Each structure stands twice: as C-alpha cells, then as structure tokens.
Amino acid sequence: MRNFTAKGDSLTLTAPYAVAAGAGALIGAVFGVAKSALAVGARGVFELVGCYDLAKDANAVAEGAKAYWDNTAKVVTATAGANTPIGVFTAARAAGATTANVRLNASF
C-alpha cells in the first residue's frame, strides 16, 4: 500500500512541557510515554501502546478500572471528570501508592 507511513505504536511529537523519560504526556488529544527526557518544545518519541508504570494520584485504583490522565497534576487517576481516558489499570493499587501499571489504549 503506497500511502502507509508507519505502524503507529510510537510517534515523534513535540513535548508540551518538560517530560522525564518514562513519564506520560498529553500532546493535544494524544497520550504517550516519553522514551527519553524532553525539554518543553523538544521533539521526541512517545510510545502510544503497551503497559507502563506511571505516577498516580493518592486514591486507590481497582484492577481493570479505566485510567485517566490528569494533565494538571501530570498523574494517572481513576477519576474521570475533565481528565483524558488513556487506558486501564492492570492491577489494584492502594491509596497512597505513588505508581500504577496502565495498559494504554491507542488514541481513538
């Protein structure tokens, strides 16, 4: 197929804020995990699929629950509200845990 350009599991995008390697970021409507540390405005590779340990809010999460990105606090949460859906939690985590494993759902 002549119009195929990439598999799309990762994309090179512009960091909207400083992002540590392995941290999540919301770039427009696309959520990804940075492969390397990026300064604001730097272009780098963001992974869009797979399972990742991400910083989470202070609340407990249930296995299989929907995971959302809180772009203000830059953490994953089980609270929908105005947050962006990014995937599902692969394991339960107690309140106070600082990370949770999330299986990303590719954007759209």
Coordinates of C-alpha atoms in Angstrom, one line a residue:
M1 CA 0.0 0.0 0.0
R2 CA 1.7 3.2 -1.1
N3 CA 0.1 5.5 1.4
F4 CA 1.2 3.5 4.5
T5 CA 3.7 5.6 6.5
A6 CA 4.2 3.9 9.9
K7 CA 2.8 1.3 12.2
G8 CA 1.9 4.0 14.8
D9 CA 2.9 2.3 18.0
S10 CA 5.1 5.3 18.7
L11 CA 5.2 8.8 17.2
T12 CA 7.7 11.6 17.2
L13 CA 5.9 14.6 18.8
T14 CA 6.7 17.9 20.4
A15 CA 6.8 17.9 24.2
P16 CA 4.2 20.4 25.6
Y17 CA 6.1 20.6 28.9
A18 CA 9.3 19.1 30.3
V19 CA 8.8 15.3 30.4
A20 CA 11.1 12.8 32.1
A21 CA 12.0 9.5 30.4
G22 CA 9.2 7.1 31.1
A23 CA 6.7 9.8 32.1
G24 CA 3.4 10.4 30.5
A25 CA 2.4 13.4 28.5
L26 CA -0.7 14.6 26.7
I27 CA 0.1 16.2 23.3
G28 CA -3.2 17.6 22.0
A29 CA -5.5 14.6 22.1
V30 CA -2.7 12.0 22.0
F31 CA -1.3 10.5 25.2
G32 CA 2.1 8.9 25.2
V33 CA 5.0 7.8 27.3
A34 CA 8.3 9.6 26.6
K35 CA 11.2 7.3 25.6
S36 CA 13.7 9.9 26.7
A37 CA 13.8 13.1 28.8
L38 CA 12.5 16.0 26.8
A39 CA 12.5 19.8 27.4
V40 CA 9.5 21.8 26.6
G41 CA 9.2 22.2 22.9
A42 CA 11.7 19.4 22.1
R43 CA 10.7 16.7 19.7
G44 CA 11.0 13.1 20.8
V45 CA 9.5 9.7 20.6
F46 CA 6.3 8.9 22.6
E47 CA 5.1 5.3 23.0
L48 CA 1.3 5.0 22.4
V49 CA 0.7 1.3 23.3
G50 CA 1.8 -1.1 25.9
C51 CA 1.9 -1.4 29.7
Y52 CA 3.7 1.2 31.8
D53 CA 4.2 2.1 35.4
L54 CA 3.0 5.7 35.7
A55 CA 2.9 8.2 38.5
K56 CA -0.6 8.2 40.1
D57 CA -2.8 10.3 42.4
A58 CA -3.3 9.4 46.0
N59 CA -6.5 7.5 45.5
A60 CA -6.9 3.7 45.3
V61 CA -7.5 2.1 41.9
A62 CA -9.1 -1.2 41.0
E63 CA -7.8 -3.8 38.6
G64 CA -9.4 -3.3 35.2
A65 CA -10.7 0.2 36.0
K66 CA -10.5 2.9 33.4
A67 CA -7.4 5.0 33.7
Y68 CA -7.4 8.8 33.0
W69 CA -4.7 11.3 32.7
D70 CA -4.9 14.4 35.0
N71 CA -2.9 16.9 32.8
T72 CA -2.9 19.5 35.6
A73 CA -1.2 17.2 38.2
K74 CA 0.6 15.1 35.5
V75 CA -0.6 11.8 37.0
V76 CA -2.9 8.9 36.2
T77 CA -6.1 8.6 38.1
A78 CA -9.4 6.6 38.2
T79 CA -11.3 9.9 38.3
A80 CA -13.0 10.7 35.0
G81 CA -14.2 14.3 35.4
A82 CA -12.3 16.5 32.9
N83 CA -9.5 14.1 32.7
T84 CA -8.5 12.3 29.5
P85 CA -9.1 8.5 29.2
I86 CA -5.8 6.7 28.4
G87 CA -6.3 3.0 29.2
V88 CA -7.0 0.6 32.0
F89 CA -5.3 -0.3 35.3
T90 CA -3.7 -3.8 35.1
A91 CA -3.6 -4.2 38.9
A92 CA -5.2 -2.8 42.0
R93 CA -3.2 -0.2 43.9
A94 CA -3.9 1.1 47.4
A95 CA -4.5 4.7 48.4
G96 CA -1.1 6.4 48.9
A97 CA 0.7 4.2 46.3
T98 CA 2.7 6.6 44.0
T99 CA 2.6 4.5 40.8
A100 CA 0.2 2.2 39.0
N101 CA 0.5 0.0 35.9
V102 CA -1.6 1.1 33.0
R103 CA -2.3 -0.6 29.7
L104 CA -2.5 2.2 27.2
N105 CA -5.3 2.3 24.7
A106 CA -4.1 3.9 21.5
S107 CA -5.7 7.3 20.9
F108 CA -9.1 6.9 19.3

